[in-house]
Short mmCIF file of C-alpha atoms (C1' of nucleotides) in Angstrom, two decimals:
data_model
loop_
_atom_site.label_atom_id
_atom_site.label_comp_id
_atom_site.label_asym_id
_atom_site.label_seq_id
_atom_site.Cartn_x
_atom_site.Cartn_y
_atom_site.Cartn_z
CA MET F 230 10.25 7.27 22.10
CA ASP F 231 7.40 8.84 20.15
CA HIS F 232 8.04 12.12 18.20
CA THR F 233 6.08 11.49 15.01
CA ILE F 234 7.02 8.04 13.88
CA PRO F 235 7.18 7.70 10.08
CA GLU F 236 3.91 6.44 8.66
CA ILE F 237 5.71 3.75 6.72
CA VAL F 238 6.95 2.33 10.02
CA ILE F 239 3.44 2.30 11.51
CA GLY F 240 2.28 0.49 8.40
CA ARG F 241 4.64 -2.41 9.04
CA LEU F 242 3.71 -2.96 12.67
CA PRO F 243 0.45 -4.77 11.80
CA LEU F 244 2.45 -7.11 9.58
CA TYR F 245 4.82 -7.87 12.44
CA LEU F 246 1.86 -8.46 14.70
CA ARG F 247 0.19 -10.75 12.20
CA GLU F 248 3.28 -12.87 11.69
CA LEU F 249 4.02 -13.01 15.42
CA SER F 250 0.47 -14.19 16.09
CA ARG F 251 1.03 -16.88 13.52
CA MET F 252 4.25 -17.91 15.27
CA ALA F 253 2.47 -17.96 18.60
CA GLY F 254 0.13 -20.57 17.16
CA GLU F 255 3.00 -22.87 16.22
CA SER F 256 3.45 -25.42 18.96
CA GLY F 257 6.50 -25.00 21.15
CA LYS F 258 7.37 -21.63 19.65
CA ILE F 259 8.23 -19.11 22.37
CA LYS F 260 10.96 -16.88 21.01
CA THR F 261 11.97 -15.39 17.71
CA SER F 262 14.62 -13.05 16.31
CA SER F 263 14.63 -10.11 13.96
CA HIS F 264 16.28 -12.43 11.49
CA GLU F 265 13.56 -15.08 11.62
CA LEU F 266 10.72 -12.57 11.51
CA ALA F 267 12.38 -10.74 8.64
CA GLN F 268 12.83 -13.92 6.68
CA ARG F 269 9.17 -14.81 7.01
CA LEU F 270 8.10 -11.35 5.93
CA GLY F 271 10.63 -10.96 3.16
CA ILE F 272 12.26 -7.85 4.62
CA SER F 273 15.58 -7.09 6.36
CA PRO F 274 16.30 -7.83 10.02
CA ALA F 275 17.79 -4.36 10.46
CA GLN F 276 14.54 -2.79 9.37
CA ILE F 277 12.57 -4.67 11.98
CA ARG F 278 14.97 -3.71 14.77
CA LYS F 279 15.00 -0.10 13.61
CA ASP F 280 11.22 0.04 13.43
CA LEU F 281 10.79 -1.39 16.92
CA SER F 282 13.46 0.91 18.34
CA HIS F 283 11.12 3.85 17.76
CA PHE F 284 8.95 2.52 20.54
CA GLY F 285 11.33 1.02 23.06
CA GLU F 286 13.53 -2.00 23.69
CA PHE F 287 11.60 -5.21 23.47
CA GLY F 288 14.29 -7.80 22.90
CA LYS F 289 17.34 -9.29 24.61
CA GLN F 290 20.81 -9.49 23.15
CA GLY F 291 21.74 -13.04 22.34
CA THR F 292 18.24 -14.42 22.65
CA GLY F 293 15.93 -12.27 20.57
CA TYR F 294 12.28 -11.50 21.27
CA HIS F 295 9.74 -13.25 23.43
CA ILE F 296 6.86 -13.70 21.00
CA SER F 297 3.95 -13.17 23.36
CA TYR F 298 5.60 -10.17 24.98
CA LEU F 299 6.23 -8.50 21.62
CA ILE F 300 2.63 -9.20 20.62
CA GLU F 301 1.51 -7.44 23.79
CA ARG F 302 3.66 -4.42 23.10
CA LEU F 303 2.51 -4.11 19.49
CA THR F 304 -1.08 -4.50 20.64
CA ASP F 305 -0.52 -1.60 23.02
CA ILE F 306 1.21 0.58 20.46
CA LEU F 307 -1.53 0.07 17.88
CA HIS F 308 -4.31 0.58 20.47
CA LEU F 309 -5.72 -2.86 19.95
CA ASN F 310 -6.30 -3.74 23.57
CA ASP F 311 -10.03 -3.26 23.35
CA GLU F 312 -12.22 -4.26 20.48
CA TRP F 313 -13.04 -1.37 18.15
CA PRO F 314 -16.62 -1.18 16.94
CA VAL F 315 -16.76 -0.56 13.20
CA ALA F 316 -19.53 0.75 10.98
CA LEU F 317 -19.94 -0.71 7.53
CA VAL F 318 -21.55 1.49 4.90
CA GLY F 319 -22.84 -0.29 1.82
CA ALA F 320 -24.50 -3.68 1.80
CA GLY F 321 -23.84 -4.75 -1.77
CA PHE F 322 -21.87 -7.88 -2.64
CA LEU F 323 -18.70 -6.57 -1.06
CA GLY F 324 -20.46 -5.18 1.99
CA GLN F 325 -22.14 -8.53 2.53
CA ALA F 326 -18.80 -10.31 2.25
CA LEU F 327 -17.17 -7.95 4.74
CA ALA F 328 -20.09 -8.24 7.16
CA SER F 329 -19.70 -12.01 7.03
CA TYR F 330 -15.92 -12.03 7.40
CA ARG F 331 -14.91 -13.92 10.54
CA GLY F 332 -11.43 -12.45 10.66
CA PHE F 333 -12.12 -9.09 12.29
CA GLN F 334 -13.03 -10.15 15.80
CA ARG F 335 -9.86 -12.04 16.54
CA ARG F 336 -7.74 -9.07 15.52
CA GLY F 337 -9.35 -6.19 17.34
CA PHE F 338 -12.43 -5.16 15.40
CA ALA F 339 -16.12 -5.93 15.19
CA ILE F 340 -18.57 -4.64 12.65
CA THR F 341 -21.45 -3.57 14.83
CA CYS F 342 -23.71 -1.79 12.36
CA VAL F 343 -24.36 -1.82 8.64
CA PHE F 344 -25.95 0.96 6.60
CA ASP F 345 -27.28 1.32 3.09
CA SER F 346 -29.28 4.03 1.38
CA ASP F 347 -31.08 1.61 -0.93
CA PRO F 348 -34.58 0.94 0.49
CA ALA F 349 -34.40 -2.53 -1.01
CA LYS F 350 -31.42 -3.34 1.20
CA VAL F 351 -32.61 -1.72 4.43
CA GLY F 352 -33.97 -4.39 6.73
CA VAL F 353 -32.16 -7.33 5.15
CA LYS F 354 -29.50 -9.23 7.06
CA ALA F 355 -25.74 -8.78 6.59
CA GLY F 356 -23.52 -11.06 8.63
CA GLY F 357 -26.08 -11.34 11.40
CA LEU F 358 -26.84 -7.62 11.51
CA VAL F 359 -29.89 -5.84 10.15
CA VAL F 360 -29.03 -3.27 7.49
CA GLN F 361 -30.12 0.18 8.63
CA ASP F 362 -31.13 3.21 6.63
CA ALA F 363 -28.13 5.38 5.86
CA ALA F 364 -30.24 8.41 6.72
CA THR F 365 -30.03 7.38 10.38
CA MET F 366 -26.29 6.88 10.21
CA ALA F 367 -25.06 10.01 11.96
CA THR F 368 -27.32 9.46 14.95
CA ARG F 369 -26.41 5.80 15.29
CA LEU F 370 -22.67 6.44 15.04
CA ARG F 371 -22.83 9.16 17.69
CA GLU F 372 -24.88 6.94 19.99
CA ALA F 373 -22.46 4.06 19.65
CA GLY F 374 -19.34 6.25 19.73
CA ILE F 375 -18.06 4.69 16.55
CA ARG F 376 -14.75 6.05 15.26
CA ILE F 377 -13.99 3.64 12.42
CA ALA F 378 -15.92 3.00 9.22
CA ILE F 379 -15.58 0.78 6.20
CA LEU F 380 -16.83 2.32 2.98
CA ALA F 381 -18.26 -0.14 0.45
CA VAL F 382 -20.48 2.18 -1.55
CA PRO F 383 -20.36 3.04 -5.29
CA ALA F 384 -17.71 5.54 -6.41
CA ASP F 385 -20.24 8.30 -6.95
CA ALA F 386 -21.52 8.11 -3.39
CA ALA F 387 -18.13 7.76 -1.73
CA GLN F 388 -17.14 11.37 -1.09
CA ALA F 389 -20.56 12.38 0.26
CA THR F 390 -20.61 9.33 2.50
CA ALA F 391 -17.12 10.06 3.74
CA ASP F 392 -18.17 13.62 4.54
CA ALA F 393 -21.12 12.32 6.52
CA LEU F 394 -18.94 9.86 8.40
CA VAL F 395 -16.41 12.52 9.32
CA ALA F 396 -19.20 14.84 10.43
CA ALA F 397 -20.47 12.06 12.67
CA GLY F 398 -17.11 11.77 14.41
CA VAL F 399 -15.43 9.01 12.44
CA GLY F 400 -11.63 9.37 12.39
CA ALA F 401 -10.60 6.36 10.30
CA ILE F 402 -12.07 5.24 7.00
CA LEU F 403 -11.19 2.15 5.02
CA SER F 404 -12.53 2.77 1.55
CA TYR F 405 -13.21 0.21 -1.15
CA ALA F 406 -14.58 2.82 -3.53
CA PRO F 407 -12.30 3.46 -6.52
CA VAL F 408 -11.90 7.18 -5.92
CA SER F 409 -9.54 9.44 -4.05
CA LEU F 410 -11.25 10.96 -1.03
CA THR F 411 -10.74 14.35 0.55
CA VAL F 412 -10.90 14.43 4.33
CA PRO F 413 -9.92 16.98 6.97
CA PRO F 414 -6.55 16.77 8.73
CA GLY F 415 -6.61 14.28 11.55
CA VAL F 416 -8.79 11.81 9.70
CA SER F 417 -7.07 8.69 8.35
CA VAL F 418 -8.09 7.11 5.08
CA SER F 419 -6.89 3.83 3.68
CA TYR F 420 -7.82 2.52 0.26
CA SER F 421 -8.38 -0.84 -1.30
CA ASP F 422 -8.95 -1.02 -5.04
CA PRO F 423 -8.18 -4.44 -6.55
CA VAL F 424 -7.94 -2.99 -10.05
CA VAL F 425 -5.26 -0.51 -9.02
CA GLN F 426 -3.25 -3.40 -7.58
CA LEU F 427 -3.73 -5.55 -10.66
CA GLN F 428 -2.76 -2.67 -12.95
CA GLN F 429 0.48 -2.17 -11.07
CA MET F 430 1.33 -5.83 -11.59
CA THR F 431 0.50 -5.91 -15.29
CA TYR F 432 3.29 -3.40 -15.82
CA HIS F 433 5.64 -6.29 -15.06
CA LEU F 434 3.80 -8.80 -17.21
CA SER F 435 5.28 -8.40 -20.65
CA ILE F 436 2.66 -9.09 -23.24
CA GLU F 437 4.64 -11.98 -24.65
CA ASN F 438 6.81 -13.86 -22.24
CA GLU F 439 6.27 -17.08 -20.27
CA MET T 1282 13.22 6.06 -20.90
CA ASP T 1283 12.92 2.69 -19.12
CA HIS T 1284 15.89 1.44 -16.98
CA THR T 1285 14.09 -0.04 -13.98
CA ILE T 1286 11.52 2.49 -12.94
CA PRO T 1287 11.03 2.63 -9.15
CA GLU T 1288 8.17 0.41 -8.06
CA ILE T 1289 6.63 3.25 -6.09
CA VAL T 1290 6.29 5.19 -9.35
CA ILE T 1291 4.60 2.26 -11.10
CA GLY T 1292 2.21 2.06 -8.18
CA ARG T 1293 0.99 5.61 -8.76
CA LEU T 1294 0.31 5.24 -12.46
CA PRO T 1295 -2.97 3.33 -11.93
CA LEU T 1296 -4.13 6.17 -9.67
CA TYR T 1297 -3.34 8.71 -12.36
CA LEU T 1298 -5.18 6.57 -14.87
CA ARG T 1299 -8.19 6.21 -12.60
CA GLU T 1300 -8.48 9.93 -11.96
CA LEU T 1301 -7.93 10.79 -15.61
CA SER T 1302 -10.70 8.38 -16.61
CA ARG T 1303 -12.91 10.12 -14.14
CA MET T 1304 -12.04 13.49 -15.65
CA ALA T 1305 -12.73 12.13 -19.12
CA GLY T 1306 -16.25 11.41 -17.98
CA GLU T 1307 -16.84 15.00 -16.92
CA SER T 1308 -18.59 16.81 -19.74
CA GLY T 1309 -16.49 19.30 -21.66
CA LYS T 1310 -13.29 18.25 -19.95
CA ILE T 1311 -10.49 17.83 -22.49
CA LYS T 1312 -7.28 18.96 -20.83
CA THR T 1313 -5.74 18.91 -17.38
CA SER T 1314 -2.50 19.93 -15.71
CA SER T 1315 -0.15 18.33 -13.24
CA HIS T 1316 -1.48 20.83 -10.73
CA GLU T 1317 -5.13 19.87 -11.19
CA LEU T 1318 -4.43 16.15 -11.19
CA ALA T 1319 -2.24 16.50 -8.12
CA GLN T 1320 -4.89 18.43 -6.27
CA ARG T 1321 -7.49 15.76 -6.93
CA LEU T 1322 -5.15 13.03 -5.79
CA GLY T 1323 -3.74 14.87 -2.82
CA ILE T 1324 -0.13 14.72 -4.00
CA SER T 1325 2.33 17.26 -5.44
CA PRO T 1326 2.34 18.40 -9.07
CA ALA T 1327 6.10 17.93 -9.23
CA GLN T 1328 5.73 14.29 -8.33
CA ILE T 1329 3.32 13.68 -11.18
CA ARG T 1330 5.57 15.37 -13.72
CA LYS T 1331 8.61 13.49 -12.41
CA ASP T 1332 6.77 10.17 -12.51
CA LEU T 1333 5.60 10.69 -16.08
CA SER T 1334 9.04 11.86 -17.19
CA HIS T 1335 10.32 8.31 -16.65
CA PHE T 1336 8.28 7.25 -19.66
CA GLY T 1337 8.40 10.20 -22.05
CA GLU T 1338 7.01 13.64 -22.65
CA PHE T 1339 3.25 13.61 -22.71
CA GLY T 1340 2.34 17.24 -22.06
CA LYS T 1341 2.75 20.66 -23.58
CA GLN T 1342 4.23 23.70 -21.88
CA GLY T 1343 1.61 26.27 -21.16
CA THR T 1344 -1.34 24.01 -21.81
CA GLY T 1345 -0.84 20.82 -19.81
CA TYR T 1346 -1.97 17.34 -20.75
CA HIS T 1347 -4.61 16.17 -23.16
CA ILE T 1348 -6.64 13.81 -20.98
CA SER T 1349 -7.49 11.15 -23.53
CA TYR T 1350 -3.94 11.10 -24.88
CA LEU T 1351 -2.46 10.65 -21.42
CA ILE T 1352 -4.96 7.88 -20.73
CA GLU T 1353 -3.78 6.14 -23.89
CA ARG T 1354 -0.17 6.40 -22.92
CA LEU T 1355 -0.74 5.11 -19.40
CA THR T 1356 -2.83 2.29 -20.83
CA ASP T 1357 0.14 1.37 -23.03
CA ILE T 1358 2.68 1.63 -20.25
CA LEU T 1359 0.66 -0.58 -17.92
CA HIS T 1360 -0.11 -3.10 -20.67
CA LEU T 1361 -3.82 -2.57 -20.42
CA ASN T 1362 -4.60 -2.45 -24.12
CA ASP T 1363 -6.11 -5.90 -24.17
CA GLU T 1364 -8.31 -7.39 -21.52
CA TRP T 1365 -6.44 -9.68 -19.14
CA PRO T 1366 -8.19 -12.91 -18.21
CA VAL T 1367 -8.02 -13.49 -14.46
CA ALA T 1368 -8.50 -16.64 -12.41
CA LEU T 1369 -10.21 -16.38 -9.07
CA VAL T 1370 -9.35 -19.01 -6.48
CA GLY T 1371 -11.76 -19.34 -3.57
CA ALA T 1372 -15.53 -19.02 -3.83
CA GLY T 1373 -16.38 -18.05 -0.27
CA PHE T 1374 -18.12 -14.79 0.61
CA LEU T 1375 -15.25 -12.68 -0.67
CA GLY T 1376 -14.74 -14.78 -3.78
CA GLN T 1377 -18.42 -14.46 -4.59
CA ALA T 1378 -18.26 -10.69 -4.14
CA LEU T 1379 -15.21 -10.41 -6.39
CA ALA T 1380 -16.76 -12.65 -9.04
CA SER T 1381 -19.81 -10.39 -9.05
CA TYR T 1382 -17.86 -7.13 -9.14
CA ARG T 1383 -18.72 -5.15 -12.26
CA GLY T 1384 -15.67 -2.91 -12.04
CA PHE T 1385 -13.03 -5.18 -13.57
CA GLN T 1386 -14.13 -5.27 -17.18
CA ARG T 1387 -14.08 -1.54 -17.76
CA ARG T 1388 -10.53 -1.28 -16.46
CA GLY T 1389 -8.75 -4.06 -18.28
CA PHE T 1390 -9.58 -7.32 -16.53
CA ALA T 1391 -12.14 -10.10 -16.63
CA ILE T 1392 -12.48 -12.97 -14.23
CA THR T 1393 -12.86 -15.90 -16.58
CA CYS T 1394 -12.69 -18.84 -14.20
CA VAL T 1395 -13.33 -19.56 -10.56
CA PHE T 1396 -11.93 -22.44 -8.54
CA ASP T 1397 -12.57 -23.90 -5.11
CA SER T 1398 -11.40 -27.08 -3.45
CA ASP T 1399 -14.57 -27.49 -1.38
CA PRO T 1400 -16.81 -30.09 -3.12
CA ALA T 1401 -19.81 -28.21 -1.75
CA LYS T 1402 -18.82 -25.15 -3.75
CA VAL T 1403 -17.79 -26.85 -6.99
CA GLY T 1404 -20.60 -26.54 -9.50
CA VAL T 1405 -22.31 -23.54 -7.93
CA LYS T 1406 -22.42 -20.20 -9.71
CA ALA T 1407 -20.16 -17.26 -8.93
CA GLY T 1408 -20.80 -14.08 -10.89
CA GLY T 1409 -22.14 -16.01 -13.85
CA LEU T 1410 -19.35 -18.58 -13.86
CA VAL T 1411 -19.49 -22.16 -12.67
CA VAL T 1412 -17.05 -22.85 -9.83
CA GLN T 1413 -14.57 -25.51 -10.90
CA ASP T 1414 -12.65 -28.04 -8.86
CA ALA T 1415 -9.30 -26.61 -7.76
CA ALA T 1416 -7.74 -29.95 -8.65
CA THR T 1417 -8.22 -29.07 -12.31
CA MET T 1418 -6.76 -25.60 -11.89
CA ALA T 1419 -3.30 -26.11 -13.40
CA THR T 1420 -4.71 -27.63 -16.56
CA ARG T 1421 -7.34 -24.93 -17.00
CA LEU T 1422 -4.91 -22.08 -16.44
CA ARG T 1423 -2.45 -23.49 -18.96
CA GLU T 1424 -5.22 -24.02 -21.51
CA ALA T 1425 -6.49 -20.48 -21.12
CA GLY T 1426 -3.02 -18.95 -20.87
CA ILE T 1427 -3.94 -17.17 -17.67
CA ARG T 1428 -1.18 -15.09 -16.09
CA ILE T 1429 -3.07 -13.34 -13.28
CA ALA T 1430 -4.86 -14.79 -10.28
CA ILE T 1431 -6.81 -13.48 -7.34
CA LEU T 1432 -6.37 -15.48 -4.16
CA ALA T 1433 -9.39 -15.56 -1.87
CA VAL T 1434 -8.70 -18.72 0.08
CA PRO T 1435 -8.17 -19.24 3.83
CA ALA T 1436 -4.78 -18.29 5.25
CA ASP T 1437 -3.75 -21.90 5.73
CA ALA T 1438 -4.29 -22.74 2.07
CA ALA T 1439 -2.75 -19.59 0.66
CA GLN T 1440 0.91 -20.58 0.26
CA ALA T 1441 0.13 -23.96 -1.30
CA THR T 1442 -2.34 -22.34 -3.67
CA ALA T 1443 0.16 -19.66 -4.60
CA ASP T 1444 2.75 -22.37 -5.32
CA ALA T 1445 0.27 -24.16 -7.58
CA LEU T 1446 -0.58 -20.94 -9.40
CA VAL T 1447 3.06 -20.11 -10.02
CA ALA T 1448 3.73 -23.64 -11.23
CA ALA T 1449 0.85 -23.19 -13.67
CA GLY T 1450 2.46 -20.09 -15.16
CA VAL T 1451 0.80 -17.31 -13.17
CA GLY T 1452 3.03 -14.26 -12.83
CA ALA T 1453 0.83 -11.91 -10.81
CA ILE T 1454 -1.13 -12.74 -7.66
CA LEU T 1455 -3.49 -10.47 -5.77
CA SER T 1456 -3.90 -12.10 -2.38
CA TYR T 1457 -6.65 -11.48 0.14
CA ALA T 1458 -5.28 -14.09 2.51
CA PRO T 1459 -3.80 -12.59 5.69
CA VAL T 1460 -0.37 -14.13 5.28
CA SER T 1461 2.91 -13.19 3.71
CA LEU T 1462 3.57 -15.32 0.63
CA THR T 1463 6.86 -16.55 -0.76
CA VAL T 1464 7.13 -16.57 -4.53
CA PRO T 1465 10.02 -16.94 -6.98
CA PRO T 1466 11.70 -13.87 -8.50
CA GLY T 1467 9.74 -12.49 -11.41
CA VAL T 1468 6.37 -13.19 -9.84
CA SER T 1469 4.48 -10.17 -8.49
CA VAL T 1470 2.35 -10.37 -5.38
CA SER T 1471 0.05 -7.70 -4.03
CA TYR T 1472 -1.80 -7.98 -0.76
CA SER T 1473 -5.09 -6.81 0.61
CA ASP T 1474 -5.82 -7.35 4.30
CA PRO T 1475 -8.46 -5.03 5.70
CA VAL T 1476 -7.38 -5.70 9.27
CA VAL T 1477 -3.81 -4.64 8.57
CA GLN T 1478 -5.15 -1.37 7.15
CA LEU T 1479 -7.46 -0.81 10.11
CA GLN T 1480 -4.69 -1.57 12.57
CA GLN T 1481 -2.46 1.05 10.97
CA MET T 1482 -5.20 3.63 11.39
CA THR T 1483 -5.97 2.79 15.01
CA TYR T 1484 -2.44 3.87 15.87
CA HIS T 1485 -3.66 7.41 15.17
CA LEU T 1486 -6.91 7.02 17.07
CA SER T 1487 -6.09 7.91 20.63
CA ILE T 1488 -8.21 5.90 22.96
CA GLU T 1489 -9.83 8.97 24.40
CA ASN T 1490 -10.14 11.92 22.11
CA GLU T 1491 -13.06 13.20 20.00
"C1'" DT I 605 3.13 39.43 -26.02
"C1'" DA I 606 2.05 37.75 -21.28
"C1'" DG I 607 0.71 33.93 -18.70
"C1'" DA I 608 0.86 29.23 -17.90
"C1'" DT I 609 2.84 24.90 -17.50
"C1'" DT I 610 5.97 21.49 -18.90
"C1'" DG I 611 10.31 18.49 -18.28
"C1'" DT I 612 14.49 18.42 -15.78
"C1'" DT I 613 18.15 19.52 -12.65
"C1'" DA I 614 19.92 20.10 -8.22
"C1'" DA I 615 18.91 20.32 -3.44
"C1'" DT I 616 16.56 18.46 0.24
"C1'" DC I 617 14.56 15.22 2.73
"C1'" DG I 618 13.72 10.65 4.47
"C1'" DA I 619 14.28 5.63 4.65
"C1'" DT I 620 17.16 1.55 4.53
"C1'" DT I 621 21.21 -0.91 5.42
"C1'" DA I 622 25.73 -2.11 7.21
"C1'" DA I 623 28.37 -2.48 10.99
"C1'" DC I 624 29.48 -2.97 15.69
"C1'" DA I 625 29.72 -2.26 20.72
"C1'" DA I 626 27.01 -4.03 24.34
"C1'" DT I 627 25.41 -7.91 26.54
"C1'" DC I 628 22.56 -11.93 27.27
"C1'" DT W 1267 33.43 -18.73 27.83
"C1'" DA W 1268 31.81 -18.58 22.94
"C1'" DG W 1269 28.03 -17.64 20.12
"C1'" DA W 1270 24.13 -15.06 19.17
"C1'" DT W 1271 21.47 -11.13 18.74
"C1'" DT W 1272 20.02 -6.75 20.21
"C1'" DG W 1273 19.71 -1.45 19.80
"C1'" DT W 1274 21.96 2.28 17.64
"C1'" DT W 1275 25.02 4.99 14.85
"C1'" DA W 1276 26.74 6.42 10.59
"C1'" DA W 1277 26.79 5.65 5.77
"C1'" DT W 1278 24.29 4.75 1.85
"C1'" DC W 1279 20.68 4.80 -0.93
"C1'" DG W 1280 16.46 6.50 -2.90
"C1'" DA W 1281 12.46 9.54 -3.28
"C1'" DT W 1282 10.41 14.09 -3.10
"C1'" DT W 1283 10.43 18.87 -3.81
"C1'" DA W 1284 11.84 23.43 -5.31
"C1'" DA W 1285 13.18 26.04 -8.87
"C1'" DC W 1286 13.67 27.44 -13.51
"C1'" DA W 1287 14.81 27.51 -18.46
"C1'" DA W 1288 12.20 26.24 -22.34
"C1'" DT W 1289 8.24 26.96 -24.85
"C1'" DC W 1290 3.38 26.61 -25.97
#
DNA sequence: TAGATTGTTAATCGATTAACAATC
DNA sequence: TAGATTGTTAATCGATTAACAATC
């Protein structure tokens, strides 16, 4: 029921949760099936059942899954019962956009502090928070017990910032910097680089079709 | 030398390209090896050699790879020789940040038009461009021959916008909307949802350790 | 030459899918 | 009951890695 679940399976659970939450918002919708969920996500029903089977039995033969119950279980599995405080490092255009994003709260996260090393940015507002000096970061993170950080700093500053975050007790980093980071075992890193994603898609765009 | 390369391989090529470009910027650095590149990316050397072998032979036994030559070849393979014009749909906080991002140009892309359906946003500036009415989108995209779009609209508008983009000839969509999109075969979609990434990482954050 | 590193093959490892008994 | 759908097993499929001959 646990024994090192494949990471690729863990990666799909948030997608299941997201789609189930969407279903829960559709009036009169109480139950679903692996088939329906799979169809909406563009994957196979067998994969959904297999993925869930790593964690227990959440459905009923003949009737499928109770949406709100499955949401509860996924929320448990992913440790989303309480809101996670998140530190945002970097208050440039992207940092500002992330600080202003209304979508975190509803899904288990809240940016509670923003840092930048640029004196021109320290003291300005970002999504209702005052940008703090990155030099005070370690202290603040320790005080607040923050375990998750979003990295929105320039590529050249990313590794040093990641090192500082890890040293301050952060165990999960979502990085928007276009560089590969090195972190100690036990620390999770997830990347978002729009150009990498676009470049993968251009492979499929022949120069002259359409 | 071609025969449907696995998508997971295609997805790593932009990472190789990114790291190689980084190496190229390090003074005196001319050559590299699968071992060095792998180390910097945190993957195995064998995987890099295997991935590249799908496309040809780009290295030399005993000496490795010439960095600038490998960059050229990857640039060819990914169709990044010419700059791709990109449409951005949605001029909210995130859209503004993307429109202002300086990192596209250098890596093969340029946002050349921005659309929004909100009359309050039409006419304002986004990264040096004037936001245009989304109602005119299809015409503009056809005129400009745009094949790539970035979706930064609310979840509820995402599918309809994607449909409109595809109808206008777009073949690659990078979506920041937190929903799964349905597109016809031959159209590529790539997703970016920070919450999904954070939720995957919280699985590994036990509630009470550290 | 000796050392290094490629490209490739075969072996291993892991993930997905098909199928079906169980059962609601 | 008949129909539907689960959870699970076994089979298939695909990706990664180890190993090494070739060769710079």
